[in-house]
Amino acid sequence: MDLTGLILRVTAGRPHVLLATVPGGAAVRLAAERLLRARDWPQASTPAKADLLLVAGPDLPELRTALERLWRDMPAPRARVHARTPDEVEAALDSGRALLGSPAVQRESAAPPAEAGGHREGEHGAQERHEGDDQAPGHDRDGGGEGEAGRAGDAHGGPDGEHAPHDAGQDTEAEHGDGRQAPNGQTPDSQDPDGQAPDGQDADGHGDHGDHGGHGDHGDHDDHGGHGNHGGHGGHGGGQTDMPGGLPMAEPGADRDGLTLDRLHLPLGPFLADWPAGLTVRLVLQGDVVQRADVDEPARPSDDAAVEAFWVQPWFRAALGEPVTVGEAVRRRAAAHLDSLGRLLAVAGWPAEAVRAGRLRDDLLSGAPRAAVAPRLERLTRRVGRSRTLAWLTRGIGVVTAQKAREAGAGGPAARADGDVAARYRQWLADIRHDLPRLEDPAPLDVAVEESPRGPWSAEAPPSAALIALLPPLLEGAELAAARLVVASLDPDPEELVSRGVVEVARG
């Protein structure tokens, strides 16, 4: 009996896919998530749980090292593919499944590292067999995360009782920093903090998506390709000895209270699950408190690879004089808010509602009429907006006053919310309700009147640049468990900073 062949056939039949999105790959990511749900292929949240790595977006040389580390951290059997456009996603997934099921390819992939270059023979072999293939993040190997959930989520789950959010004690925060622990260090159970039954629980949400492995695993990228690649720079403290995973050794230093504690340098990104594509935030931790936060410049494409910022395309086109309707713009804006909301709900440990947000996002982008989406949007906004547990989990975290937002040059939902993480996701919900009646508005778009998803659009000052500038002061002094929630509630889009129009303005 060919046991190896049997294992490969089983793995290739329903692979766990790790989706690595680079700036410029938002449209590819959306296409991949839709297709993975249709095929019932689970997404992996970490390289250790992935069979197939799918890189979504253009080839950015600055991120190749991070992608290589993701690939090296994936166990065999494994395969990697690369989809540069949405039209390439289906063929890339089919090719990845064929590579997973090929004993010859897997023997090469499992071969010991080559003497020169530090690459495994199987890595190159896989690439040669599928031209243009790279890698991408996936899902839980132990059966979690199937169904239509296009994103990861551990067996811990919803703030409203689908599952209790993951206890931070199960993962070392310095390693994972997943953001599902409450701001005060507690973890909500399956009831609301006032002891009442969870609000808004329904049966289908639990069954469809509660097992999606991995929001407690998000931070695992810290030790894998998403983060470890940056730790290898060794530039955080100068002269430290690197650990095997690429992170520098901790060294003592005075904390904010004047105590001497070990300081750990921990990069988050650029391929963390439910994280802005290509964003890298470098943290200095003492205990579980962020002492310092710095944001890297996003990776930029080469001169021959133009990046289109997906979420602001209607505003970019209208600024160039192309005819764009208000309905098209508000539809894209509402879909963007649903995408951001899905990220935040996933990080907060509510995968069922995160998936519902993703489905509604996809329906809006596919042109579904208002009547088809309005009832479901109302149910989603009501359940999320009224969730006491989610509000308790996020209250008091990452407060951005309207004045602070204006001083940073930020507009849009972050400025109008004038508050914490809870205020910002509720502002998204209010904006979605406001846009819903205008999905078919045929009036021409005026970019000076209708703001883009993250604020008034300007190629000279993309709104995401101001949101990124807000991150360091918001993260400093926060607990690591809260850092993911802060980033998810602002959800800056690095694509805006490296898109074709912005680069052209920068070059003059």
Coordinates of N, CA and C in Angstrom, one line a residue, residues 120-296:
R120 N 16.1 25.2 0.1 CA 15.8 23.8 0.0 C 15.6 23.4 -1.5
E121 N 16.1 22.3 -1.9 CA 16.0 21.9 -3.3 C 14.5 21.9 -3.7
G122 N 13.6 21.4 -2.8 CA 12.2 21.3 -3.2 C 11.6 22.7 -3.5
E123 N 12.1 23.7 -2.9 CA 11.5 25.0 -3.1 C 11.7 25.4 -4.6
H124 N 12.9 25.3 -5.0 CA 13.2 25.6 -6.4 C 12.5 24.7 -7.4
G125 N 12.4 23.4 -7.0 CA 11.8 22.4 -7.9 C 10.3 22.8 -8.0
A126 N 9.7 23.2 -7.0 CA 8.3 23.5 -7.1 C 8.1 24.7 -7.9
Q127 N 9.0 25.7 -7.8 CA 8.8 26.9 -8.6 C 9.0 26.6 -10.1
E128 N 10.0 25.7 -10.4 CA 10.2 25.4 -11.8 C 9.0 24.6 -12.4
R129 N 8.4 23.9 -11.6 CA 7.2 23.1 -12.1 C 6.0 24.0 -12.3
H130 N 6.0 25.1 -11.6 CA 4.8 26.0 -11.8 C 5.4 27.4 -11.9
E131 N 5.6 27.8 -13.1 CA 6.3 29.1 -13.4 C 5.5 30.3 -12.7
G132 N 6.2 31.1 -12.0 CA 5.7 32.3 -11.4 C 5.1 32.0 -10.0
D133 N 5.1 30.8 -9.5 CA 4.5 30.5 -8.2 C 5.4 31.1 -7.1
D134 N 4.7 31.5 -6.1 CA 5.4 31.9 -4.8 C 4.7 31.2 -3.7
Q135 N 4.2 32.0 -2.7 CA 3.7 31.3 -1.5 C 2.5 32.1 -0.9
A136 N 1.7 31.5 -0.1 CA 0.6 32.2 0.5 C 0.1 31.5 1.8
P137 N -0.5 32.3 2.7 CA -0.9 31.7 4.0 C -2.2 30.9 4.0
G138 N -2.4 29.9 4.9 CA -3.4 29.0 4.9 C -4.2 28.7 6.2
H139 N -4.6 27.4 6.5 CA -5.5 27.2 7.6 C -5.1 26.0 8.5
D140 N -5.9 25.7 9.4 CA -5.7 24.8 10.5 C -5.6 23.4 9.9
R141 N -4.6 22.6 10.3 CA -4.5 21.2 9.8 C -5.4 20.3 10.5
D142 N -5.9 20.7 11.7 CA -6.6 19.7 12.5 C -8.1 19.8 12.3
G143 N -8.5 20.2 11.2 CA -9.9 20.2 10.8 C -10.7 21.5 11.1
G144 N -10.1 22.4 11.9 CA -10.8 23.6 12.2 C -10.8 24.5 11.0
G145 N -11.8 25.3 10.9 CA -11.8 26.4 9.9 C -12.3 25.9 8.6
E146 N -13.3 25.0 8.5 CA -13.8 24.7 7.2 C -15.0 25.5 6.9
G147 N -15.9 25.0 6.1 CA -17.0 25.7 5.7 C -16.7 26.8 4.8
E148 N -17.5 27.9 4.9 CA -17.4 29.0 4.0 C -16.5 30.1 4.6
A149 N -16.0 29.9 5.8 CA -15.2 31.0 6.4 C -14.0 31.2 5.5
G150 N -13.8 32.3 5.0 CA -12.6 32.6 4.2 C -11.5 33.2 5.0
R151 N -11.6 33.1 6.3 CA -10.6 33.6 7.1 C -10.4 32.7 8.3
A152 N -9.2 32.9 9.0 CA -8.9 32.0 10.1 C -9.7 32.4 11.4
G153 N -9.8 31.5 12.3 CA -10.4 31.8 13.6 C -10.4 30.6 14.5
D154 N -9.8 30.7 15.6 CA -9.7 29.5 16.5 C -11.0 28.9 16.9
A155 N -10.9 27.8 17.6 CA -12.1 27.3 18.2 C -12.7 28.2 19.3
H156 N -11.9 29.2 19.7 CA -12.5 30.2 20.5 C -13.1 31.2 19.5
G157 N -14.2 31.9 20.0 CA -14.9 32.6 18.9 C -15.5 33.9 19.4
G158 N -16.8 34.0 19.3 CA -17.5 35.2 19.3 C -17.6 35.9 20.6
P159 N -17.5 37.2 20.6 CA -17.8 38.0 21.8 C -19.2 37.7 22.3
D160 N -20.1 37.3 21.4 CA -21.4 37.0 21.8 C -21.7 35.6 22.0
G161 N -20.7 34.8 22.4 CA -21.0 33.5 22.9 C -20.9 32.4 21.9
E162 N -20.6 32.7 20.6 CA -20.4 31.6 19.6 C -19.3 30.6 20.2
H163 N -18.2 31.2 20.7 CA -17.3 30.5 21.6 C -16.6 31.6 22.4
A164 N -16.1 31.2 23.5 CA -15.4 32.2 24.3 C -14.1 32.6 23.7
P165 N -13.8 33.9 23.6 CA -12.5 34.3 23.1 C -11.4 33.6 23.8
H166 N -10.3 33.4 23.0 CA -9.2 32.6 23.5 C -8.5 33.2 24.7
D167 N -8.2 32.4 25.7 CA -7.6 32.8 26.9 C -6.1 33.2 26.5
A168 N -5.7 34.4 26.8 CA -4.3 34.8 26.4 C -3.3 34.0 27.1
G169 N -3.7 33.3 28.2 CA -2.7 32.5 28.9 C -2.3 31.3 28.1
Q170 N -3.0 30.9 27.1 CA -2.7 29.7 26.3 C -1.5 30.0 25.3
D171 N -1.3 31.3 25.0 CA -0.3 31.7 24.1 C 0.6 32.7 24.8
T172 N 1.9 32.6 24.6 CA 2.7 33.7 25.2 C 2.5 35.0 24.5
E173 N 2.1 36.0 25.1 CA 1.8 37.3 24.4 C 3.0 37.8 23.7
A174 N 4.2 37.7 24.2 CA 5.3 38.2 23.6 C 5.6 37.5 22.2
E175 N 5.0 36.3 22.1 CA 5.1 35.6 20.8 C 4.0 35.8 19.9
H176 N 2.8 36.0 20.5 CA 1.6 36.0 19.6 C 0.9 37.3 19.5
G177 N 0.6 38.0 20.6 CA 0.0 39.3 20.6 C -1.2 39.3 19.7
D178 N -2.2 38.5 20.0 CA -3.3 38.3 19.1 C -4.4 39.3 19.2
G179 N -4.5 39.9 20.4 CA -5.5 41.0 20.5 C -6.8 40.6 20.9
R180 N -7.0 39.3 21.4 CA -8.3 38.9 21.9 C -8.5 39.0 23.3
Q181 N -7.4 39.4 24.1 CA -7.6 39.5 25.5 C -8.2 40.8 25.8
A182 N -9.0 40.9 26.9 CA -9.6 42.1 27.2 C -8.6 43.1 27.7
P183 N -8.9 44.4 27.6 CA -7.9 45.4 27.9 C -7.4 45.3 29.3
N184 N -8.2 44.8 30.2 CA -7.8 44.7 31.6 C -7.1 43.4 31.9
G185 N -6.8 42.6 30.9 CA -6.1 41.4 31.1 C -7.0 40.2 31.3
Q186 N -8.3 40.4 31.4 CA -9.2 39.3 31.6 C -9.6 38.8 30.2
T187 N -10.3 37.6 30.2 CA -10.8 37.1 29.0 C -12.3 36.8 29.2
P188 N -13.2 37.4 28.4 CA -14.6 37.2 28.5 C -15.0 35.8 28.3
D189 N -15.9 35.3 29.1 CA -16.4 33.9 28.9 C -17.6 34.0 28.0
S190 N -18.4 32.9 28.0 CA -19.5 32.8 27.0 C -20.7 33.7 27.4
Q191 N -20.6 34.4 28.5 CA -21.6 35.4 28.9 C -21.1 36.8 28.9
D192 N -22.1 37.7 28.8 CA -21.7 39.1 28.9 C -21.2 39.4 30.3
P193 N -20.4 40.5 30.4 CA -19.7 40.8 31.7 C -20.7 41.1 32.8
D194 N -22.0 41.4 32.5 CA -23.0 41.6 33.5 C -23.7 40.3 33.9
G195 N -23.2 39.2 33.4 CA -23.7 37.9 33.8 C -24.9 37.4 33.0
Q196 N -25.4 38.2 32.1 CA -26.6 37.8 31.3 C -26.2 37.0 30.2
A197 N -27.1 36.3 29.6 CA -26.8 35.4 28.4 C -26.3 36.3 27.3
P198 N -25.4 35.7 26.4 CA -24.9 36.4 25.3 C -26.0 36.9 24.4
D199 N -25.8 38.2 23.9 CA -26.8 38.7 23.1 C -26.6 38.3 21.6
G200 N -27.7 38.0 21.0 CA -27.7 37.8 19.6 C -27.1 36.5 19.1
Q201 N -27.0 35.5 20.0 CA -26.4 34.3 19.5 C -27.3 33.5 18.6
D202 N -26.8 33.0 17.5 CA -27.7 32.1 16.7 C -27.0 30.8 16.3
A203 N -27.8 29.9 15.9 CA -27.2 28.5 15.7 C -26.3 28.4 14.5
D204 N -26.7 29.1 13.4 CA -25.9 28.9 12.2 C -24.6 29.5 12.3
G205 N -24.4 30.6 13.0 CA -23.1 31.2 13.1 C -22.1 30.3 13.8
H206 N -22.6 29.6 14.8 CA -21.6 28.7 15.5 C -21.2 27.5 14.6
G207 N -22.1 26.9 13.9 CA -21.8 25.8 13.2 C -20.9 26.1 12.0
D208 N -21.2 27.2 11.3 CA -20.5 27.5 10.1 C -19.0 27.8 10.3
H209 N -18.7 28.6 11.3 CA -17.4 29.2 11.3 C -16.7 29.2 12.6
G210 N -17.3 28.7 13.7 CA -16.7 28.8 15.0 C -15.4 28.1 15.1
D211 N -15.2 27.1 14.2 CA -14.0 26.2 14.4 C -12.9 26.7 13.6
H212 N -13.0 27.9 13.0 CA -11.9 28.3 12.1 C -10.7 28.7 12.8
G213 N -9.8 27.8 12.8 CA -8.6 28.0 13.6 C -7.9 29.3 13.3
G214 N -7.7 30.0 14.3 CA -6.7 30.9 14.2 C -6.6 32.2 14.5
H215 N -7.5 32.9 15.2 CA -7.2 34.2 15.5 C -6.3 34.2 16.7
G216 N -6.4 33.2 17.5 CA -5.4 33.1 18.5 C -4.1 32.8 17.9
D217 N -4.0 32.3 16.7 CA -2.8 32.0 16.1 C -2.2 33.1 15.3
H218 N -2.9 34.2 15.1 CA -2.4 35.2 14.2 C -1.0 35.6 14.6
G219 N -0.8 35.8 15.9 CA 0.6 36.2 16.3 C 1.6 35.2 16.0
D220 N 1.3 34.0 15.6 CA 2.3 33.0 15.3 C 3.2 33.5 14.2
H221 N 2.7 34.4 13.4 CA 3.6 34.9 12.3 C 4.8 35.6 13.0
D222 N 4.6 36.0 14.2 CA 5.8 36.7 14.8 C 7.0 35.8 14.7
D223 N 6.8 34.5 14.8 CA 7.9 33.6 14.8 C 8.1 33.0 13.4
H224 N 7.3 33.4 12.5 CA 7.4 32.8 11.2 C 7.7 33.9 10.1
G225 N 7.3 33.6 8.9 CA 7.7 34.5 7.8 C 7.2 35.9 8.0
G226 N 6.0 36.1 8.5 CA 5.5 37.4 8.6 C 6.3 38.3 9.5
H227 N 6.9 37.8 10.5 CA 7.6 38.7 11.5 C 9.0 38.4 11.6
G228 N 9.3 37.1 11.6 CA 10.7 36.8 11.9 C 11.7 37.3 10.9
N229 N 11.2 37.6 9.7 CA 12.1 38.1 8.7 C 12.6 39.5 9.1
H230 N 11.8 40.2 9.8 CA 12.2 41.5 10.2 C 13.1 41.5 11.4
G231 N 12.8 40.5 12.3 CA 13.6 40.5 13.5 C 15.1 40.2 13.1
G232 N 15.3 39.6 12.0 CA 16.6 39.3 11.5 C 17.5 40.5 11.2
H233 N 16.9 41.6 11.1 CA 17.7 42.8 10.8 C 18.6 43.1 11.9
G234 N 18.2 42.8 13.1 CA 19.0 43.0 14.3 C 19.3 44.4 14.6
G235 N 18.5 45.3 14.0 CA 18.8 46.8 14.2 C 18.1 47.4 15.3
H236 N 17.4 46.6 16.2 CA 16.6 47.1 17.2 C 17.5 47.6 18.4
G237 N 18.5 46.8 18.7 CA 19.3 47.2 19.9 C 20.8 47.2 19.6
G238 N 21.2 46.9 18.4 CA 22.6 46.9 18.1 C 23.4 45.9 18.8
G239 N 23.8 44.9 18.1 CA 24.8 44.0 18.7 C 24.2 42.8 19.5
Q240 N 22.8 42.7 19.6 CA 22.3 41.6 20.3 C 22.5 40.3 19.6
T241 N 22.5 39.2 20.3 CA 22.6 37.9 19.7 C 21.2 37.5 19.2
D242 N 21.1 37.1 18.0 CA 19.8 36.7 17.4 C 19.4 35.3 17.9
M243 N 18.1 35.2 18.1 CA 17.6 33.9 18.4 C 17.4 33.1 17.2
P244 N 17.2 31.8 17.3 CA 17.0 31.0 16.0 C 15.9 31.5 15.1
G245 N 14.8 32.0 15.7 CA 13.7 32.5 14.9 C 13.9 33.8 14.3
G246 N 15.1 34.5 14.5 CA 15.4 35.7 13.9 C 15.1 36.9 14.8
L247 N 14.5 36.7 16.0 CA 14.3 37.8 16.9 C 15.5 38.0 17.8
P248 N 15.9 39.3 18.1 CA 17.0 39.5 18.9 C 16.7 39.1 20.3
M249 N 17.8 38.8 21.1 CA 17.6 38.5 22.5 C 17.1 39.7 23.3
A250 N 16.3 39.4 24.3 CA 15.9 40.5 25.2 C 17.0 41.0 26.0
E251 N 17.0 42.3 26.3 CA 18.0 43.0 27.1 C 17.3 43.9 28.1
P252 N 18.0 44.1 29.3 CA 17.3 44.9 30.3 C 17.2 46.3 29.9
G253 N 16.2 47.0 30.5 CA 16.1 48.4 30.3 C 15.0 49.0 31.2
A254 N 15.0 50.3 31.4 CA 14.0 50.9 32.3 C 12.7 51.0 31.6
D255 N 11.6 50.6 32.3 CA 10.3 50.7 31.8 C 9.7 52.0 32.1
R256 N 8.4 52.2 31.7 CA 7.7 53.5 31.9 C 7.6 53.9 33.4
D257 N 7.7 52.9 34.3 CA 7.6 53.2 35.7 C 9.0 53.3 36.4
G258 N 10.0 53.2 35.6 CA 11.4 53.3 36.1 C 11.9 52.0 36.6
L259 N 11.2 50.9 36.4 CA 11.7 49.6 36.8 C 12.6 49.0 35.7
T260 N 13.5 48.2 36.1 CA 14.4 47.6 35.1 C 13.8 46.2 34.7
L261 N 13.4 46.1 33.5 CA 12.8 44.8 33.0 C 13.4 44.5 31.6
D262 N 13.3 43.2 31.3 CA 13.7 42.8 30.0 C 12.9 43.4 28.9
R263 N 13.6 43.8 27.8 CA 12.9 44.4 26.6 C 13.0 43.4 25.5
L264 N 11.9 43.2 24.9 CA 11.8 42.2 23.8 C 11.4 43.0 22.5
H265 N 12.2 42.8 21.4 CA 11.9 43.5 20.2 C 11.0 42.5 19.3
L266 N 9.8 43.0 19.0 CA 8.9 42.1 18.3 C 8.2 42.8 17.1
P267 N 8.5 42.4 15.9 CA 7.8 43.0 14.7 C 6.5 42.3 14.5
L268 N 5.5 43.0 14.1 CA 4.2 42.5 13.7 C 4.1 42.8 12.2
G269 N 3.8 41.8 11.4 CA 3.7 42.0 10.0 C 4.9 41.5 9.2
P270 N 5.0 41.5 7.9 CA 3.9 42.1 7.0 C 2.8 41.1 6.6
F271 N 2.9 39.9 7.1 CA 1.9 38.9 6.6 C 1.1 38.3 7.7
L272 N 0.8 39.0 8.7 CA 0.0 38.5 9.8 C -1.5 38.4 9.3
A273 N -2.2 37.4 9.8 CA -3.6 37.2 9.4 C -4.4 38.4 9.9
D274 N -5.4 38.7 9.0 CA -6.3 39.8 9.3 C -5.5 41.1 9.7
W275 N -4.6 41.5 8.9 CA -3.7 42.5 9.1 C -3.5 43.3 7.8
P276 N -3.3 44.6 7.9 CA -3.1 45.4 6.6 C -2.0 44.8 5.8
A277 N -2.2 44.6 4.5 CA -1.2 43.9 3.7 C 0.1 44.7 3.6
G278 N 1.2 44.1 4.0 CA 2.5 44.7 3.8 C 2.9 45.6 5.0
L279 N 2.0 45.8 5.9 CA 2.4 46.7 7.1 C 3.2 46.0 8.1
T280 N 4.3 46.7 8.5 CA 5.2 46.1 9.5 C 5.3 47.1 10.7
V281 N 4.9 46.7 11.9 CA 5.0 47.5 13.1 C 6.0 46.9 14.0
R282 N 7.0 47.6 14.4 CA 8.1 47.1 15.3 C 7.8 47.6 16.7
L283 N 7.7 46.6 17.6 CA 7.4 46.9 19.0 C 8.6 46.6 19.9
V284 N 8.7 47.4 20.9 CA 9.6 47.1 22.0 C 8.7 46.8 23.2
L285 N 8.8 45.6 23.7 CA 7.9 45.2 24.8 C 8.7 45.0 26.1
Q286 N 8.1 45.4 27.2 CA 8.5 45.0 28.6 C 7.3 44.4 29.3
G287 N 7.5 43.1 29.5 CA 6.3 42.4 30.0 C 5.3 42.3 28.8
D288 N 4.1 42.7 29.0 CA 3.1 42.7 28.0 C 2.7 44.1 27.6
V289 N 3.6 45.1 27.9 CA 3.3 46.5 27.6 C 4.2 47.0 26.5
V290 N 3.6 47.7 25.6 CA 4.4 48.2 24.5 C 5.1 49.5 25.0
Q291 N 6.4 49.5 24.9 CA 7.2 50.7 25.3 C 7.5 51.6 24.2
R292 N 7.6 51.0 23.0 CA 7.9 51.8 21.8 C 7.3 51.1 20.6
A293 N 6.9 51.9 19.6 CA 6.3 51.3 18.4 C 6.8 52.2 17.2
D294 N 7.3 51.5 16.2 CA 7.7 52.2 14.9 C 7.1 51.4 13.8
V295 N 6.8 52.2 12.7 CA 6.2 51.6 11.5 C 7.2 51.7 10.4
D296 N 7.4 50.6 9.7 CA 8.3 50.6 8.5 C 7.6 51.2 7.3

